[in-house]
Amino acid sequence: GENVEQHPSTLSVQEGDSAVIKCTYSDSASNYFPWYKQELGKGPQLIIDIRSNVGEKKDQRIAVTLNKTAKHFSLHITETQPEDSAVYFCAAVKGAGSYQLTFGKGTKLSVIP
Amino acid sequence: SAVISQKPSRDICQRGTSLTIQCQVDSQVTMMFWYRQQPGQSLTLIATANQGSEATYESGFVIDKFPISRPNLTFSTLTVSNMSPEDSSIYLCSVGGPKGEAFFGQGTRLTVV
């Protein structure tokens, strides 16, 4: 089955700096890669996603890049703010119409004011 | 995205008892799922809740322990049966979106004592 590795497990950045979280996946058939933000006591919130036919996607301060050949994708957060502090999960989905996500282990991001 | 409501949001239960978690969606959805998130861990898919038929369970999860109902396209329940402290986790309901996305409820935080 699919295996998703996520690094780093914890990340501390100064407010205003950028944060990058990286994930690798094992199954070349995976074609959809969402990112979730989970704040304490809440469920995961979908913040951005990318499909295998696209190399990069951006939404304001967040962006995701995908390298299909290397089987890795990354989340980039620019101009970080204290409210960006949370646990971020990457995931991979195989097959069109499949909603079954394989998650990475998560990255706890702390933005220091 | 659909609004997903879970009840209860948290509970403390005695070992050997059972707890039923409800998931209500504000619109009809084809796909509904249940995930488990053990303390400080990532999310693991328990089962796909199929409307009008038995749920489809992932490896390591069985119907006797986690019976699931899906009486219609907006509602599902997950029961955690004969609980032990190892069942202490966050249980999350998820629904599939129109573009293949997955959205989550706020979760039910279960503590078994």
PDB file of C-alpha atoms in Angstrom:
ATOM      1  CA  GLY A   1       0.000   0.000   0.000  1.00  0.00           C
ATOM      2  CA  GLU A   2       0.851   3.670  -0.006  1.00  0.00           C
ATOM      3  CA  ASN A   3       3.350   5.050   2.498  1.00  0.00           C
ATOM      4  CA  VAL A   4       3.759   8.769   3.152  1.00  0.00           C
ATOM      5  CA  GLU A   5       6.802  10.144   4.945  1.00  0.00           C
ATOM      6  CA  GLN A   6       6.674  13.693   6.336  1.00  0.00           C
ATOM      7  CA  HIS A   7       9.519  15.899   7.582  1.00  0.00           C
ATOM      8  CA  PRO A   8      10.269  17.600   9.853  1.00  0.00           C
ATOM      9  CA  SER A   9       8.161  16.431  12.776  1.00  0.00           C
ATOM     10  CA  THR A  10       8.555  19.804  14.487  1.00  0.00           C
ATOM     11  CA  LEU A  11       9.426  23.200  13.054  1.00  0.00           C
ATOM     12  CA  SER A  12       9.912  26.545  14.785  1.00  0.00           C
ATOM     13  CA  VAL A  13      10.174  29.763  12.806  1.00  0.00           C
ATOM     14  CA  GLN A  14      10.211  33.449  13.622  1.00  0.00           C
ATOM     15  CA  GLU A  15       7.148  35.422  12.668  1.00  0.00           C
ATOM     16  CA  GLY A  16       7.533  36.682   9.131  1.00  0.00           C
ATOM     17  CA  ASP A  17       9.887  33.919   8.050  1.00  0.00           C
ATOM     18  CA  SER A  18       8.970  31.102   5.674  1.00  0.00           C
ATOM     19  CA  ALA A  19       8.206  27.499   6.611  1.00  0.00           C
ATOM     20  CA  VAL A  20       8.631  24.453   4.398  1.00  0.00           C
ATOM     21  CA  ILE A  21       7.283  20.973   5.096  1.00  0.00           C
ATOM     22  CA  LYS A  22       8.200  18.056   2.851  1.00  0.00           C
ATOM     23  CA  CYS A  23       6.500  14.752   2.100  1.00  0.00           C
ATOM     24  CA  THR A  24       7.410  11.750   0.007  1.00  0.00           C
ATOM     25  CA  TYR A  25       5.092   9.014  -1.185  1.00  0.00           C
ATOM     26  CA  SER A  26       5.757   5.492  -2.350  1.00  0.00           C
ATOM     27  CA  ASP A  27       2.979   4.623  -4.801  1.00  0.00           C
ATOM     28  CA  SER A  28       3.448   6.187  -8.230  1.00  0.00           C
ATOM     29  CA  ALA A  29      -0.284   5.685  -8.865  1.00  0.00           C
ATOM     30  CA  SER A  30      -1.162   8.330  -6.268  1.00  0.00           C
ATOM     31  CA  ASN A  31      -2.535  11.376  -8.024  1.00  0.00           C
ATOM     32  CA  TYR A  32      -4.031  13.728  -5.430  1.00  0.00           C
ATOM     33  CA  PHE A  33      -2.147  15.369  -2.582  1.00  0.00           C
ATOM     34  CA  PRO A  34      -4.002  17.461   0.010  1.00  0.00           C
ATOM     35  CA  TRP A  35      -2.598  19.344   2.977  1.00  0.00           C
ATOM     36  CA  TYR A  36      -4.461  19.755   6.254  1.00  0.00           C
ATOM     37  CA  LYS A  37      -4.035  22.109   9.190  1.00  0.00           C
ATOM     38  CA  GLN A  38      -5.154  20.874  12.581  1.00  0.00           C
ATOM     39  CA  GLU A  39      -5.432  23.289  15.457  1.00  0.00           C
ATOM     40  CA  LEU A  40      -5.653  22.064  19.018  1.00  0.00           C
ATOM     41  CA  GLY A  41      -9.024  20.499  19.767  1.00  0.00           C
ATOM     42  CA  LYS A  42     -10.249  20.760  16.182  1.00  0.00           C
ATOM     43  CA  GLY A  43     -10.591  18.517  13.190  1.00  0.00           C
ATOM     44  CA  PRO A  44      -8.218  18.738  10.210  1.00  0.00           C
ATOM     45  CA  GLN A  45      -8.952  21.599   7.843  1.00  0.00           C
ATOM     46  CA  LEU A  46      -8.122  21.301   4.152  1.00  0.00           C
ATOM     47  CA  ILE A  47      -5.888  24.256   3.279  1.00  0.00           C
ATOM     48  CA  ILE A  48      -4.562  23.436  -0.181  1.00  0.00           C
ATOM     49  CA  ASP A  49      -4.299  20.493  -2.530  1.00  0.00           C
ATOM     50  CA  ILE A  50      -2.597  19.566  -5.780  1.00  0.00           C
ATOM     51  CA  ARG A  51      -3.248  16.992  -8.449  1.00  0.00           C
ATOM     52  CA  SER A  52      -0.647  15.029 -10.345  1.00  0.00           C
ATOM     53  CA  ASN A  53      -1.099  16.975 -13.575  1.00  0.00           C
ATOM     54  CA  VAL A  54       0.070  20.207 -11.917  1.00  0.00           C
ATOM     55  CA  GLY A  55       3.540  21.100 -10.646  1.00  0.00           C
ATOM     56  CA  GLU A  56       2.690  24.021  -8.390  1.00  0.00           C
ATOM     57  CA  LYS A  57      -0.337  25.686  -6.840  1.00  0.00           C
ATOM     58  CA  LYS A  58      -0.521  28.851  -4.803  1.00  0.00           C
ATOM     59  CA  ASP A  59      -3.172  30.402  -2.573  1.00  0.00           C
ATOM     60  CA  GLN A  60      -2.125  33.684  -0.971  1.00  0.00           C
ATOM     61  CA  ARG A  61       0.641  32.859   1.530  1.00  0.00           C
ATOM     62  CA  ILE A  62       0.620  29.121   1.004  1.00  0.00           C
ATOM     63  CA  ALA A  63       1.853  27.107  -1.937  1.00  0.00           C
ATOM     64  CA  VAL A  64       2.355  23.460  -2.746  1.00  0.00           C
ATOM     65  CA  THR A  65       4.838  21.965  -5.197  1.00  0.00           C
ATOM     66  CA  LEU A  66       4.831  18.462  -6.629  1.00  0.00           C
ATOM     67  CA  ASN A  67       7.653  16.487  -8.204  1.00  0.00           C
ATOM     68  CA  LYS A  68       6.115  13.334  -9.647  1.00  0.00           C
ATOM     69  CA  THR A  69       9.407  11.904 -10.806  1.00  0.00           C
ATOM     70  CA  ALA A  70      10.915  12.093  -7.346  1.00  0.00           C
ATOM     71  CA  LYS A  71       7.572  11.334  -5.691  1.00  0.00           C
ATOM     72  CA  HIS A  72       7.682  14.230  -3.294  1.00  0.00           C
ATOM     73  CA  PHE A  73       5.592  17.290  -2.577  1.00  0.00           C
ATOM     74  CA  SER A  74       6.080  20.256  -0.297  1.00  0.00           C
ATOM     75  CA  LEU A  75       4.065  22.895   1.539  1.00  0.00           C
ATOM     76  CA  HIS A  76       5.450  26.413   1.617  1.00  0.00           C
ATOM     77  CA  ILE A  77       4.112  29.075   3.972  1.00  0.00           C
ATOM     78  CA  THR A  78       5.481  32.586   3.521  1.00  0.00           C
ATOM     79  CA  GLU A  79       5.285  35.535   5.911  1.00  0.00           C
ATOM     80  CA  THR A  80       4.309  33.255   8.761  1.00  0.00           C
ATOM     81  CA  GLN A  81       2.005  34.549  11.482  1.00  0.00           C
ATOM     82  CA  PRO A  82       1.329  33.235  15.007  1.00  0.00           C
ATOM     83  CA  GLU A  83      -2.041  31.923  13.848  1.00  0.00           C
ATOM     84  CA  ASP A  84      -0.216  29.593  11.461  1.00  0.00           C
ATOM     85  CA  SER A  85       0.907  27.610  14.518  1.00  0.00           C
ATOM     86  CA  ALA A  86      -0.711  24.181  14.257  1.00  0.00           C
ATOM     87  CA  VAL A  87      -0.046  20.607  13.199  1.00  0.00           C
ATOM     88  CA  TYR A  88       0.109  20.155   9.432  1.00  0.00           C
ATOM     89  CA  PHE A  89      -0.567  16.826   7.726  1.00  0.00           C
ATOM     90  CA  CYS A  90       0.149  15.849   4.154  1.00  0.00           C
ATOM     91  CA  ALA A  91      -1.743  13.026   2.493  1.00  0.00           C
ATOM     92  CA  ALA A  92      -1.819  11.044  -0.716  1.00  0.00           C
ATOM     93  CA  VAL A  93      -4.780   9.556  -2.550  1.00  0.00           C
ATOM     94  CA  LYS A  94      -4.652   6.916  -5.235  1.00  0.00           C
ATOM     95  CA  GLY A  95      -7.085   6.753  -8.101  1.00  0.00           C
ATOM     96  CA  ALA A  96      -9.731   9.034  -9.474  1.00  0.00           C
ATOM     97  CA  GLY A  97     -12.765   9.224  -7.227  1.00  0.00           C
ATOM     98  CA  SER A  98     -11.020   7.611  -4.278  1.00  0.00           C
ATOM     99  CA  TYR A  99     -11.346   9.477  -1.010  1.00  0.00           C
ATOM    100  CA  GLN A 100      -9.144   7.158   0.997  1.00  0.00           C
ATOM    101  CA  LEU A 101      -6.269   9.223   2.322  1.00  0.00           C
ATOM    102  CA  THR A 102      -2.910   7.962   3.517  1.00  0.00           C
ATOM    103  CA  PHE A 103      -1.549  10.561   5.923  1.00  0.00           C
ATOM    104  CA  GLY A 104       1.926  11.569   6.889  1.00  0.00           C
ATOM    105  CA  LYS A 105       2.755  11.671  10.601  1.00  0.00           C
ATOM    106  CA  GLY A 106       2.350  15.423  10.864  1.00  0.00           C
ATOM    107  CA  THR A 107       4.513  18.497  11.473  1.00  0.00           C
ATOM    108  CA  LYS A 108       4.005  20.684  14.507  1.00  0.00           C
ATOM    109  CA  LEU A 109       4.692  24.241  13.377  1.00  0.00           C
ATOM    110  CA  SER A 110       5.350  26.914  15.960  1.00  0.00           C
ATOM    111  CA  VAL A 111       5.569  30.540  14.848  1.00  0.00           C
ATOM    112  CA  ILE A 112       7.391  32.629  17.418  1.00  0.00           C
ATOM    113  CA  PRO A 113       6.188  36.250  17.671  1.00  0.00           C
TER     114      PRO A 113
ATOM    115  CA  SER B   1     -17.720  22.651   1.660  1.00  0.00           C
ATOM    116  CA  ALA B   2     -20.251  20.646   3.680  1.00  0.00           C
ATOM    117  CA  VAL B   3     -20.779  21.419   7.358  1.00  0.00           C
ATOM    118  CA  ILE B   4     -20.057  18.306   9.420  1.00  0.00           C
ATOM    119  CA  SER B   5     -21.300  18.064  12.997  1.00  0.00           C
ATOM    120  CA  GLN B   6     -20.196  15.374  15.412  1.00  0.00           C
ATOM    121  CA  LYS B   7     -21.716  14.490  18.752  1.00  0.00           C
ATOM    122  CA  PRO B   8     -20.490  14.245  21.401  1.00  0.00           C
ATOM    123  CA  SER B   9     -17.451  16.486  21.091  1.00  0.00           C
ATOM    124  CA  ARG B  10     -15.830  14.677  23.990  1.00  0.00           C
ATOM    125  CA  ASP B  11     -16.605  11.991  26.545  1.00  0.00           C
ATOM    126  CA  ILE B  12     -15.040  10.089  29.387  1.00  0.00           C
ATOM    127  CA  CYS B  13     -16.211   6.484  29.550  1.00  0.00           C
ATOM    128  CA  GLN B  14     -15.717   3.486  31.772  1.00  0.00           C
ATOM    129  CA  ARG B  15     -13.906   0.496  30.371  1.00  0.00           C
ATOM    130  CA  GLY B  16     -16.204  -2.257  29.141  1.00  0.00           C
ATOM    131  CA  THR B  17     -18.913   0.168  28.041  1.00  0.00           C
ATOM    132  CA  SER B  18     -19.805   1.361  24.533  1.00  0.00           C
ATOM    133  CA  LEU B  19     -20.111   4.839  23.028  1.00  0.00           C
ATOM    134  CA  THR B  20     -21.968   5.826  19.886  1.00  0.00           C
ATOM    135  CA  ILE B  21     -20.707   8.842  17.968  1.00  0.00           C
ATOM    136  CA  GLN B  22     -23.002  10.657  15.575  1.00  0.00           C
ATOM    137  CA  CYS B  23     -22.045  12.461  12.389  1.00  0.00           C
ATOM    138  CA  GLN B  24     -24.530  14.787  10.697  1.00  0.00           C
ATOM    139  CA  VAL B  25     -23.855  16.537   7.377  1.00  0.00           C
ATOM    140  CA  ASP B  26     -25.808  19.533   6.141  1.00  0.00           C
ATOM    141  CA  SER B  27     -26.081  18.161   2.593  1.00  0.00           C
ATOM    142  CA  GLN B  28     -26.348  14.764   0.971  1.00  0.00           C
ATOM    143  CA  VAL B  29     -22.995  13.112   0.400  1.00  0.00           C
ATOM    144  CA  THR B  30     -22.162   9.846  -1.270  1.00  0.00           C
ATOM    145  CA  MET B  31     -19.006   9.028   0.635  1.00  0.00           C
ATOM    146  CA  MET B  32     -18.604   9.090   4.416  1.00  0.00           C
ATOM    147  CA  PHE B  33     -15.680   7.762   6.381  1.00  0.00           C
ATOM    148  CA  TRP B  34     -14.542   7.268   9.951  1.00  0.00           C
ATOM    149  CA  TYR B  35     -10.964   7.894  11.074  1.00  0.00           C
ATOM    150  CA  ARG B  36      -9.129   7.391  14.335  1.00  0.00           C
ATOM    151  CA  GLN B  37      -6.388   9.690  15.604  1.00  0.00           C
ATOM    152  CA  GLN B  38      -4.527   8.299  18.578  1.00  0.00           C
ATOM    153  CA  PRO B  39      -2.911  10.835  20.953  1.00  0.00           C
ATOM    154  CA  GLY B  40      -0.205  12.792  19.176  1.00  0.00           C
ATOM    155  CA  GLN B  41      -0.487  10.606  16.099  1.00  0.00           C
ATOM    156  CA  SER B  42      -1.686  10.815  12.535  1.00  0.00           C
ATOM    157  CA  LEU B  43      -5.072   9.757  11.181  1.00  0.00           C
ATOM    158  CA  THR B  44      -5.930   6.175  10.328  1.00  0.00           C
ATOM    159  CA  LEU B  45      -8.958   5.153   8.292  1.00  0.00           C
ATOM    160  CA  ILE B  46     -11.292   2.824  10.190  1.00  0.00           C
ATOM    161  CA  ALA B  47     -13.964   2.226   7.585  1.00  0.00           C
ATOM    162  CA  THR B  48     -16.068   3.558   4.746  1.00  0.00           C
ATOM    163  CA  ALA B  49     -19.699   4.016   5.778  1.00  0.00           C
ATOM    164  CA  ASN B  50     -21.857   2.756   2.908  1.00  0.00           C
ATOM    165  CA  GLN B  51     -25.422   3.926   2.659  1.00  0.00           C
ATOM    166  CA  GLY B  52     -27.834   1.014   2.792  1.00  0.00           C
ATOM    167  CA  SER B  53     -25.193  -1.667   3.166  1.00  0.00           C
ATOM    168  CA  GLU B  54     -22.517  -2.872   5.537  1.00  0.00           C
ATOM    169  CA  ALA B  55     -19.482  -0.676   6.104  1.00  0.00           C
ATOM    170  CA  THR B  56     -16.161  -1.547   4.510  1.00  0.00           C
ATOM    171  CA  TYR B  57     -13.474  -1.937   7.170  1.00  0.00           C
ATOM    172  CA  GLU B  58      -9.741  -1.389   6.824  1.00  0.00           C
ATOM    173  CA  SER B  59      -7.207  -3.932   7.951  1.00  0.00           C
ATOM    174  CA  GLY B  60      -7.031  -4.072  11.729  1.00  0.00           C
ATOM    175  CA  PHE B  61     -10.590  -2.866  12.320  1.00  0.00           C
ATOM    176  CA  VAL B  62     -13.599  -5.190  12.714  1.00  0.00           C
ATOM    177  CA  ILE B  63     -17.325  -4.713  12.751  1.00  0.00           C
ATOM    178  CA  ASP B  64     -17.815  -6.232  16.190  1.00  0.00           C
ATOM    179  CA  LYS B  65     -15.567  -3.586  17.733  1.00  0.00           C
ATOM    180  CA  PHE B  66     -16.600  -0.621  15.554  1.00  0.00           C
ATOM    181  CA  PRO B  67     -20.135  -1.129  14.254  1.00  0.00           C
ATOM    182  CA  ILE B  68     -21.185   1.596  11.818  1.00  0.00           C
ATOM    183  CA  SER B  69     -24.599   2.646  10.595  1.00  0.00           C
ATOM    184  CA  ARG B  70     -25.435   4.804   7.570  1.00  0.00           C
ATOM    185  CA  PRO B  71     -29.210   5.058   7.327  1.00  0.00           C
ATOM    186  CA  ASN B  72     -29.223   7.917   4.789  1.00  0.00           C
ATOM    187  CA  LEU B  73     -26.988  10.269   2.813  1.00  0.00           C
ATOM    188  CA  THR B  74     -26.580  12.833   5.612  1.00  0.00           C
ATOM    189  CA  PHE B  75     -26.035  10.759   8.761  1.00  0.00           C
ATOM    190  CA  SER B  76     -23.779   8.051  10.144  1.00  0.00           C
ATOM    191  CA  THR B  77     -22.876   6.613  13.527  1.00  0.00           C
ATOM    192  CA  LEU B  78     -19.768   4.872  14.799  1.00  0.00           C
ATOM    193  CA  THR B  79     -19.943   2.789  17.953  1.00  0.00           C
ATOM    194  CA  VAL B  80     -16.839   1.959  19.944  1.00  0.00           C
ATOM    195  CA  SER B  81     -17.720  -1.256  21.740  1.00  0.00           C
ATOM    196  CA  ASN B  82     -16.406  -2.861  24.913  1.00  0.00           C
ATOM    197  CA  MET B  83     -13.961  -0.020  25.380  1.00  0.00           C
ATOM    198  CA  SER B  84     -10.507  -0.273  26.883  1.00  0.00           C
ATOM    199  CA  PRO B  85      -7.997   2.521  27.637  1.00  0.00           C
ATOM    200  CA  GLU B  86      -6.306   1.754  24.310  1.00  0.00           C
ATOM    201  CA  ASP B  87      -9.425   3.063  22.575  1.00  0.00           C
ATOM    202  CA  SER B  88      -8.751   6.559  23.925  1.00  0.00           C
ATOM    203  CA  SER B  89      -8.440   8.607  20.735  1.00  0.00           C
ATOM    204  CA  ILE B  90     -10.049  11.270  18.636  1.00  0.00           C
ATOM    205  CA  TYR B  91     -12.625   9.802  16.275  1.00  0.00           C
ATOM    206  CA  LEU B  92     -13.282  11.803  13.128  1.00  0.00           C
ATOM    207  CA  CYS B  93     -16.047  11.712  10.568  1.00  0.00           C
ATOM    208  CA  SER B  94     -15.068  12.621   7.006  1.00  0.00           C
ATOM    209  CA  VAL B  95     -17.065  13.227   3.845  1.00  0.00           C
ATOM    210  CA  GLY B  96     -16.059  13.322   0.212  1.00  0.00           C
ATOM    211  CA  GLY B  97     -16.362  16.590  -1.706  1.00  0.00           C
ATOM    212  CA  PRO B  98     -17.428  17.100  -5.335  1.00  0.00           C
ATOM    213  CA  LYS B  99     -13.843  17.421  -6.591  1.00  0.00           C
ATOM    214  CA  GLY B 100     -12.464  14.434  -4.720  1.00  0.00           C
ATOM    215  CA  GLU B 101     -11.544  16.391  -1.599  1.00  0.00           C
ATOM    216  CA  ALA B 102     -12.092  15.081   1.923  1.00  0.00           C
ATOM    217  CA  PHE B 103     -13.534  17.228   4.682  1.00  0.00           C
ATOM    218  CA  PHE B 104     -13.537  16.456   8.392  1.00  0.00           C
ATOM    219  CA  GLY B 105     -15.750  17.098  11.364  1.00  0.00           C
ATOM    220  CA  GLN B 106     -14.344  18.567  14.553  1.00  0.00           C
ATOM    221  CA  GLY B 107     -13.853  15.135  16.074  1.00  0.00           C
ATOM    222  CA  THR B 108     -14.936  13.296  19.204  1.00  0.00           C
ATOM    223  CA  ARG B 109     -12.298  13.132  21.905  1.00  0.00           C
ATOM    224  CA  LEU B 110     -12.758   9.872  23.786  1.00  0.00           C
ATOM    225  CA  THR B 111     -11.057   9.009  27.060  1.00  0.00           C
ATOM    226  CA  VAL B 112     -11.543   5.540  28.507  1.00  0.00           C
ATOM    227  CA  VAL B 113     -10.819   5.113  32.212  1.00  0.00           C
TER     228      VAL B 113
END
